[in-house]
Short mmCIF file of C-alpha atoms in Angstrom, two decimals:
data_model
loop_
_atom_site.label_atom_id
_atom_site.label_comp_id
_atom_site.label_asym_id
_atom_site.label_seq_id
_atom_site.Cartn_x
_atom_site.Cartn_y
_atom_site.Cartn_z
CA UNK U 7 1.80 -89.14 -83.80
CA UNK U 8 4.05 -87.55 -81.24
CA UNK U 9 7.67 -86.81 -82.02
CA UNK U 10 9.38 -88.13 -78.91
CA UNK U 11 12.46 -86.53 -77.47
CA UNK U 12 15.33 -84.96 -79.33
CA UNK U 13 18.16 -87.48 -79.29
CA UNK U 14 20.62 -85.21 -81.07
CA UNK U 15 23.14 -83.27 -79.07
CA UNK U 16 23.32 -79.93 -80.85
CA UNK U 17 26.43 -77.92 -80.28
CA UNK U 18 25.45 -74.86 -82.28
CA UNK U 19 22.51 -72.60 -82.88
CA UNK U 20 22.41 -72.41 -86.65
CA UNK U 21 22.92 -74.78 -89.54
CA UNK U 22 25.64 -72.60 -91.01
CA UNK U 23 27.74 -73.06 -87.87
CA UNK U 24 27.20 -76.79 -87.69
CA UNK U 25 30.60 -78.39 -88.23
CA UNK U 26 29.71 -82.08 -88.28
CA UNK U 27 27.29 -83.05 -91.08
CA UNK U 28 26.94 -86.52 -89.52
CA UNK U 29 25.34 -85.12 -86.38
CA UNK U 30 21.80 -86.37 -86.12
CA UNK U 31 18.98 -84.00 -86.98
CA UNK U 32 16.33 -83.27 -84.34
CA UNK U 33 13.48 -85.78 -84.13
CA UNK U 34 11.16 -83.75 -81.95
CA UNK U 35 8.13 -82.16 -83.55
CA UNK U 36 9.29 -78.92 -85.21
CA UNK U 37 8.27 -75.62 -83.59
CA UNK U 38 6.91 -74.48 -86.96
CA UNK U 39 4.35 -75.75 -89.46
CA UNK U 40 4.46 -75.84 -93.25
CA UNK U 41 2.51 -72.58 -93.41
CA UNK U 42 5.22 -70.82 -91.40
CA UNK U 43 7.84 -71.97 -93.88
CA UNK U 44 5.77 -70.81 -96.83
CA UNK U 45 5.43 -67.34 -95.32
CA UNK U 46 9.20 -66.73 -95.25
CA UNK U 47 9.66 -67.68 -98.91
CA UNK U 48 9.13 -64.80 -101.39
CA UNK U 49 5.79 -65.31 -103.18
CA UNK U 50 7.33 -65.06 -106.65
CA UNK U 51 9.32 -68.26 -105.97
CA UNK U 52 6.08 -70.22 -106.35
CA UNK U 53 5.40 -68.80 -109.83
CA UNK U 54 6.79 -70.81 -112.76
CA UNK U 55 7.56 -69.01 -116.01
CA UNK U 56 6.88 -70.97 -119.18
CA UNK U 57 9.37 -68.86 -121.14
CA UNK U 58 12.11 -69.21 -118.55
CA UNK U 59 11.53 -72.95 -118.13
CA UNK U 60 11.73 -73.45 -121.89
CA UNK U 61 14.94 -71.41 -122.02
CA UNK U 62 16.69 -73.94 -119.77
CA UNK U 63 15.33 -76.84 -121.78
CA UNK U 64 16.37 -75.29 -125.09
CA UNK U 65 19.82 -74.59 -123.69
CA UNK U 66 20.23 -78.25 -122.73
CA UNK U 67 18.90 -79.53 -126.04
CA UNK U 68 21.30 -77.24 -127.92
CA UNK U 69 24.26 -78.61 -125.93
CA UNK U 70 23.20 -82.16 -126.78
CA UNK U 71 22.67 -81.26 -130.45
CA UNK U 72 26.06 -79.58 -130.77
CA UNK U 73 27.73 -82.55 -129.07
CA UNK U 74 25.99 -84.95 -131.45
CA UNK U 75 27.01 -82.87 -134.48
CA UNK U 76 30.65 -82.85 -133.40
CA UNK U 77 30.60 -86.59 -132.71
CA UNK U 78 28.93 -87.52 -136.00
CA UNK U 79 31.09 -85.14 -138.07
CA UNK U 80 34.57 -85.19 -136.56
CA UNK U 81 35.04 -88.23 -134.34
CA UNK U 82 36.30 -90.35 -137.23
CA UNK U 83 39.34 -88.08 -137.46
CA UNK U 84 39.83 -87.50 -133.71
CA UNK U 85 41.50 -89.89 -131.24
CA UNK U 86 38.50 -91.98 -130.18
CA UNK U 87 39.99 -92.93 -126.82
CA UNK U 88 39.84 -89.26 -125.83
CA UNK U 89 36.90 -87.90 -127.83
CA UNK U 90 34.24 -90.46 -126.91
CA UNK U 91 34.69 -90.27 -123.11
CA UNK U 92 34.39 -86.47 -123.29
CA UNK U 93 31.21 -86.83 -125.35
CA UNK U 94 29.75 -89.41 -122.95
CA UNK U 95 30.41 -87.28 -119.89
CA UNK U 96 29.07 -84.05 -121.40
CA UNK U 97 25.95 -85.57 -122.95
CA UNK U 98 25.30 -87.84 -119.97
CA UNK U 99 25.43 -84.94 -117.52
CA UNK U 100 23.35 -82.59 -119.68
CA UNK U 101 20.74 -85.31 -120.28
CA UNK U 102 20.59 -85.84 -116.52
CA UNK U 103 19.58 -82.19 -116.31
CA UNK U 104 16.95 -82.84 -118.99
CA UNK U 105 15.67 -85.82 -116.99
CA UNK U 106 15.19 -83.53 -114.00
CA UNK U 107 13.38 -80.95 -116.11
CA UNK U 108 10.90 -83.72 -116.92
CA UNK U 109 10.81 -84.50 -113.20
CA UNK U 110 9.91 -80.85 -112.64
CA UNK U 111 7.11 -81.23 -115.21
CA UNK U 112 5.65 -84.06 -113.13
CA UNK U 113 5.36 -81.65 -110.19
CA UNK U 114 3.73 -78.93 -112.34
CA UNK U 115 6.72 -76.68 -111.70
CA UNK U 116 7.58 -76.24 -115.40
CA UNK U 117 4.57 -74.04 -116.13
CA UNK U 118 1.09 -73.18 -114.88
CA UNK U 119 -0.46 -75.42 -117.51
CA UNK U 120 -0.79 -79.09 -116.61
CA UNK U 121 -1.20 -80.26 -120.20
CA UNK U 122 2.04 -78.54 -121.21
CA UNK U 123 3.85 -80.02 -118.22
CA UNK U 124 2.66 -83.55 -118.98
CA UNK U 125 3.33 -83.24 -122.72
CA UNK U 126 6.90 -82.00 -122.24
CA UNK U 127 7.57 -84.44 -119.41
CA UNK U 128 6.21 -87.37 -121.42
CA UNK U 129 8.37 -86.57 -124.46
CA UNK U 130 11.56 -86.01 -122.46
CA UNK U 131 11.23 -89.01 -120.16
CA UNK U 132 10.18 -91.31 -122.99
CA UNK U 133 13.28 -90.26 -124.94
CA UNK U 134 15.34 -91.35 -121.91
CA UNK U 135 13.43 -94.65 -121.53
CA UNK U 136 11.58 -93.55 -118.41
CA UNK U 137 7.84 -94.34 -118.30
CA UNK U 138 6.68 -90.82 -117.49
CA UNK U 139 3.18 -91.20 -116.05
CA UNK U 140 4.03 -94.48 -114.32
CA UNK U 141 7.01 -92.92 -112.60
CA UNK U 142 5.12 -89.67 -111.92
CA UNK U 143 2.50 -91.44 -109.81
CA UNK U 144 4.92 -93.64 -107.88
CA UNK U 145 7.10 -90.59 -107.27
CA UNK U 146 4.15 -88.68 -105.84
CA UNK U 147 3.63 -91.52 -103.39
CA UNK U 148 7.25 -91.06 -102.35
CA UNK U 149 6.62 -87.37 -101.67
CA UNK U 150 3.48 -88.18 -99.71
CA UNK U 151 5.21 -90.75 -97.49
CA UNK U 152 8.85 -89.70 -97.28
CA UNK U 153 10.85 -91.69 -94.71
CA UNK U 154 7.89 -93.82 -93.68
CA UNK U 155 9.12 -97.39 -93.24
CA UNK U 156 5.73 -98.79 -94.20
CA UNK U 157 4.63 -96.49 -97.03
CA UNK U 158 7.58 -94.70 -98.65
CA UNK U 159 7.79 -95.72 -102.29
CA UNK U 160 11.50 -96.09 -103.05
CA UNK U 161 14.90 -96.51 -101.38
CA UNK U 162 13.08 -97.98 -98.40
CA UNK U 163 15.71 -99.23 -95.93
CA UNK U 164 15.33 -102.64 -94.35
CA UNK U 165 15.30 -103.32 -90.66
CA UNK U 166 18.09 -105.63 -89.52
CA UNK U 167 15.87 -108.67 -89.08
CA UNK U 168 14.75 -108.55 -92.73
CA UNK U 169 18.20 -108.40 -94.34
CA UNK U 170 19.05 -110.95 -97.01
CA UNK U 171 21.70 -113.55 -96.21
CA UNK U 172 24.19 -112.16 -98.73
CA UNK U 173 24.20 -108.67 -97.21
CA UNK U 174 27.05 -109.60 -94.88
CA UNK U 175 29.20 -110.47 -97.89
CA UNK U 176 29.68 -106.82 -98.81
CA UNK U 177 29.44 -105.15 -95.41
CA UNK U 178 32.93 -103.90 -94.54
CA UNK U 179 34.14 -105.63 -97.70
CA UNK U 180 35.49 -103.02 -100.14
CA UNK U 181 35.41 -105.34 -103.16
CA UNK U 182 31.88 -106.53 -102.43
CA UNK U 183 30.70 -102.98 -101.76
CA UNK U 184 32.24 -101.82 -105.05
CA UNK U 185 30.42 -104.57 -106.95
CA UNK U 186 27.03 -103.81 -105.37
CA UNK U 187 27.56 -100.07 -105.91
CA UNK U 188 28.42 -100.57 -109.60
CA UNK U 189 25.39 -102.86 -110.01
CA UNK U 190 23.12 -100.28 -108.35
CA UNK U 191 24.33 -97.35 -110.44
CA UNK U 192 24.25 -99.15 -113.80
CA UNK U 193 21.06 -101.23 -113.83
CA UNK U 194 19.36 -100.17 -110.59
CA UNK U 195 16.98 -97.72 -112.25
CA UNK U 196 15.85 -100.06 -115.09
CA UNK U 197 15.26 -102.79 -112.49
CA UNK U 198 13.24 -100.37 -110.36
CA UNK U 199 11.04 -99.58 -113.35
CA UNK U 200 10.73 -103.23 -114.38
CA UNK U 201 10.34 -105.19 -111.12
CA UNK U 202 10.31 -102.55 -108.35
CA UNK U 203 13.82 -103.28 -107.01
CA UNK U 204 14.47 -101.05 -103.94
CA UNK U 205 10.80 -100.05 -104.03
CA UNK U 206 8.11 -100.47 -101.42
CA UNK U 207 7.22 -104.16 -101.05
CA UNK U 208 3.76 -105.14 -102.28
CA UNK U 209 1.83 -108.40 -102.08
CA UNK U 210 1.44 -108.58 -105.88
CA UNK U 211 3.73 -108.21 -108.87
CA UNK U 212 4.75 -104.56 -109.20
CA UNK U 213 6.19 -102.90 -112.29
CA UNK U 214 6.08 -99.41 -113.73
CA UNK U 215 5.21 -101.02 -117.08
CA UNK U 216 2.27 -103.03 -115.72
CA UNK U 217 -0.99 -101.01 -115.62
CA UNK U 218 -2.47 -103.28 -112.95
CA UNK U 219 0.38 -102.86 -110.51
CA UNK U 220 -0.82 -102.09 -106.97
CA UNK U 221 0.77 -98.64 -107.30
CA UNK U 222 -1.99 -97.52 -109.67
CA UNK U 223 -5.76 -97.26 -109.42
CA UNK U 224 -8.27 -97.67 -112.24
CA UNK U 225 -8.23 -93.98 -113.20
CA UNK U 226 -4.49 -94.10 -113.91
CA UNK U 227 -4.24 -97.31 -115.92
CA UNK U 228 -4.71 -95.68 -119.35
CA UNK U 229 -1.80 -93.34 -118.62
CA UNK U 230 0.38 -96.33 -117.73
CA UNK U 231 -0.36 -97.76 -121.18
CA UNK U 232 0.57 -94.38 -122.70
CA UNK U 233 3.86 -94.42 -120.77
CA UNK U 234 4.60 -97.88 -122.18
CA UNK U 235 3.88 -96.66 -125.71
CA UNK U 236 6.35 -93.79 -125.23
CA UNK U 237 9.13 -96.15 -124.13
CA UNK U 238 8.39 -98.66 -126.91
CA UNK U 239 8.38 -95.85 -129.50
CA UNK U 240 11.86 -94.75 -128.37
CA UNK U 241 13.14 -98.33 -128.51
CA UNK U 242 11.74 -98.67 -132.04
CA UNK U 243 13.50 -95.48 -133.17
CA UNK U 244 16.75 -96.78 -131.69
CA UNK U 245 16.22 -100.08 -133.52
CA UNK U 246 15.75 -98.28 -136.84
CA UNK U 247 18.86 -96.17 -136.24
CA UNK U 248 20.83 -99.29 -135.38
CA UNK U 249 19.79 -100.86 -138.72
CA UNK U 250 21.14 -97.79 -140.51
CA UNK U 251 24.15 -96.78 -138.42
CA UNK U 252 24.98 -99.99 -136.62
CA UNK U 253 24.55 -101.14 -133.03
CA UNK U 254 27.96 -99.83 -131.98
CA UNK U 255 26.99 -96.33 -133.11
CA UNK U 256 23.75 -96.41 -131.10
CA UNK U 257 25.61 -97.62 -128.02
CA UNK U 258 28.23 -94.86 -128.31
CA UNK U 259 25.83 -92.04 -129.19
CA UNK U 260 22.91 -93.00 -126.94
CA UNK U 261 23.60 -96.04 -124.78
CA UNK U 262 26.58 -94.88 -122.76
CA UNK U 263 25.14 -91.40 -122.02
CA UNK U 264 21.92 -93.12 -120.92
CA UNK U 265 23.92 -95.26 -118.49
CA UNK U 266 25.36 -92.05 -117.04
CA UNK U 267 21.87 -90.53 -116.73
CA UNK U 268 20.54 -93.60 -114.95
CA UNK U 269 23.58 -93.69 -112.68
CA UNK U 270 23.23 -90.07 -111.65
CA UNK U 271 19.47 -90.34 -111.07
CA UNK U 272 20.08 -93.27 -108.70
CA UNK U 273 23.10 -91.61 -107.09
CA UNK U 274 21.31 -88.31 -106.48
CA UNK U 275 18.23 -89.98 -105.03
CA UNK U 276 20.27 -92.36 -102.91
CA UNK U 277 22.44 -89.62 -101.41
CA UNK U 278 19.45 -87.40 -100.64
CA UNK U 279 17.77 -90.10 -98.56
CA UNK U 280 20.66 -92.19 -97.25
CA UNK U 281 22.66 -90.47 -94.54
CA UNK U 282 23.71 -91.38 -90.98
CA UNK U 283 22.09 -88.21 -89.63
CA UNK U 284 18.60 -88.92 -90.99
CA UNK U 285 15.87 -90.85 -89.16
CA UNK U 286 13.15 -93.09 -90.53
CA UNK U 287 9.82 -93.51 -88.79
CA UNK U 288 7.25 -96.24 -88.42
CA UNK U 289 3.53 -95.47 -88.36
CA UNK U 290 3.54 -94.73 -84.63
CA UNK U 291 5.86 -91.73 -85.12
CA UNK U 292 5.72 -90.64 -88.74
CA UNK U 293 4.13 -87.39 -89.85
CA UNK U 294 4.48 -85.66 -93.19
CA UNK U 295 6.54 -82.64 -92.09
CA UNK U 296 9.14 -84.57 -90.12
CA UNK U 297 9.41 -87.08 -92.95
CA UNK U 298 9.89 -84.36 -95.55
CA UNK U 299 12.54 -82.62 -93.43
CA UNK U 300 14.55 -85.83 -93.04
CA UNK U 301 16.49 -85.43 -96.27
CA UNK U 302 19.83 -83.78 -97.00
CA UNK U 303 21.10 -81.24 -99.50
CA UNK U 304 24.40 -82.10 -101.21
CA UNK U 305 27.07 -80.23 -103.12
CA UNK U 306 27.98 -81.53 -106.59
CA UNK U 307 30.13 -78.55 -107.53
CA UNK U 308 29.57 -77.31 -111.07
CA UNK U 309 27.09 -80.14 -111.61
CA UNK U 310 24.64 -78.37 -109.30
CA UNK U 311 23.84 -76.02 -112.17
CA UNK U 312 23.97 -78.74 -114.82
CA UNK U 313 21.42 -80.74 -112.82
CA UNK U 314 19.29 -77.62 -112.29
CA UNK U 315 19.93 -77.48 -108.53
CA UNK U 316 17.99 -80.61 -107.63
CA UNK U 317 21.13 -81.64 -105.76
CA UNK U 318 21.52 -78.68 -103.39
CA UNK U 319 17.85 -77.73 -102.87
CA UNK U 320 16.29 -81.11 -102.21
CA UNK U 321 15.03 -80.27 -98.72
CA UNK U 322 13.00 -77.44 -100.25
CA UNK U 323 11.81 -79.77 -103.00
CA UNK U 324 10.25 -82.12 -100.46
CA UNK U 325 8.50 -79.23 -98.76
CA UNK U 326 7.34 -77.37 -101.90
CA UNK U 327 7.78 -79.53 -104.99
CA UNK U 328 5.99 -76.96 -107.20
CA UNK U 329 8.78 -74.37 -106.89
CA UNK U 330 10.75 -74.25 -110.19
CA UNK U 331 14.48 -74.90 -110.01
CA UNK U 332 15.45 -71.34 -110.94
CA UNK U 333 13.81 -70.07 -107.74
CA UNK U 334 14.94 -72.95 -105.54
CA UNK U 335 18.20 -71.44 -104.28
CA UNK U 336 16.51 -68.20 -103.28
CA UNK U 337 13.73 -70.10 -101.53
CA UNK U 338 16.21 -72.36 -99.73
CA UNK U 339 18.19 -69.39 -98.42
CA UNK U 340 14.97 -67.76 -97.24
CA UNK U 341 13.79 -70.76 -95.23
CA UNK U 342 17.08 -71.92 -93.70
CA UNK U 343 17.04 -69.50 -90.72
CA UNK U 344 13.58 -70.74 -89.76
CA UNK U 345 14.45 -74.43 -90.16
CA UNK U 346 17.65 -74.08 -88.13
CA UNK U 347 18.90 -77.52 -87.07
CA UNK U 348 16.06 -79.18 -88.94
CA UNK U 349 17.86 -78.28 -92.17
CA UNK U 350 20.63 -80.69 -93.15
CA UNK U 351 23.46 -80.02 -95.60
CA UNK U 352 26.48 -82.20 -96.29
CA UNK U 353 29.21 -80.68 -98.43
CA UNK U 354 31.20 -83.92 -98.72
CA UNK U 355 32.10 -84.44 -102.42
CA UNK U 356 29.56 -86.84 -103.88
CA UNK U 357 32.20 -89.35 -105.03
CA UNK U 358 33.38 -89.64 -101.41
CA UNK U 359 29.90 -89.52 -99.92
CA UNK U 360 28.60 -92.44 -101.99
CA UNK U 361 31.39 -94.69 -100.74
CA UNK U 362 30.84 -93.63 -97.13
CA UNK U 363 27.03 -93.60 -97.12
CA UNK U 364 26.69 -96.85 -99.05
CA UNK U 365 27.68 -98.40 -95.72
CA UNK U 366 24.23 -97.42 -94.39
CA UNK U 367 23.04 -101.02 -94.60
CA UNK U 368 19.90 -101.18 -92.46
CA UNK U 369 17.90 -99.18 -89.93
CA UNK U 370 17.40 -100.01 -86.28
CA UNK U 371 16.13 -98.42 -83.10
CA UNK U 372 18.60 -97.00 -80.61
CA UNK U 373 18.68 -98.44 -77.12
CA UNK U 374 17.51 -95.05 -75.86
CA UNK U 375 14.41 -95.14 -78.05
CA UNK U 376 13.25 -98.75 -78.03
CA UNK U 377 9.77 -97.57 -77.08
CA UNK U 378 9.60 -95.15 -80.05
CA UNK U 379 9.13 -95.83 -83.74
CA UNK U 380 12.33 -94.00 -84.74
CA UNK U 381 15.04 -95.83 -86.69
CA UNK U 382 18.61 -94.87 -87.63
CA UNK U 383 21.02 -96.22 -90.20
CA UNK U 384 23.51 -98.84 -88.95
CA UNK U 385 26.03 -101.18 -90.56
CA UNK U 386 27.45 -103.34 -87.78
CA UNK U 387 26.64 -107.02 -87.24
#
């Protein structure tokens, strides 16, 4: 699985000096291996602390609890047009951080104890209507096959010849692009769980709720049932609350923040793997290290901390997913000199980047690499 030539035209020696974040990353085989990267990262970065991990979780849960107390106690005397949006934004963003703590549990980065990781992850993801074990196993497939056109598990780009007929309706059409973007951010994640929208195509029906989906083998099917029970239990609790407090109360307290969580999870994932500078590979070119390196760190401002740095340390996460978030910045800084131009960072504000990078419609070979299995994002017809 040779890497081919380097089609990028680097103008600088280090990532820090790189002025154009849209410049393509190198596609040649890196002059280092994963063991070399691990050696430059301080050993303590690989050691999760149960106490420290719980401290971040407790902090987030306290913020949600205080917000709920204020909403349930004082919002009837505060201007609702101002108070509710503030509540939705705060709770939605903090719960996004909680979602990513559960994500960290799935990678055994929360603690050294697998049963604790899975218990905490199951409770947190179930509370946010994510089927924990189902998603955990499909997500691991994503990490094992990142940027493989045949085997990556989600946000798999289409080649031009396989585009749907309606794609042209929103290409270079601001109104159409806005509609598709809003659709993706609001119900994209539930549709991914339910019917594998944007997921790897399979020959049979695929759903994170269906234990016999082709994603899962026989040893995992019981855990898929358990994931379903967790989601159903949360829905039942919400139903009982709605009977007591009313549907409008449940929507305001839980529903709108959940929409924000789902939107950010999709947005973060999309922006990490959709970028004009990043290649995708077919089976003739793909290898794990080059696939893992072909992702991009982003800057979400203050939300970097709220989201526990999944946003600005994602390259590291694809190389060493067992490093806890509170060591991720240190580890990223340690490995960047070694990665050099193979490390990609784009500081474009996320609200601008999503509009720009949502134009990455399909992938296609360059004329200079028609004999290689290397594909780049395009949007012209």
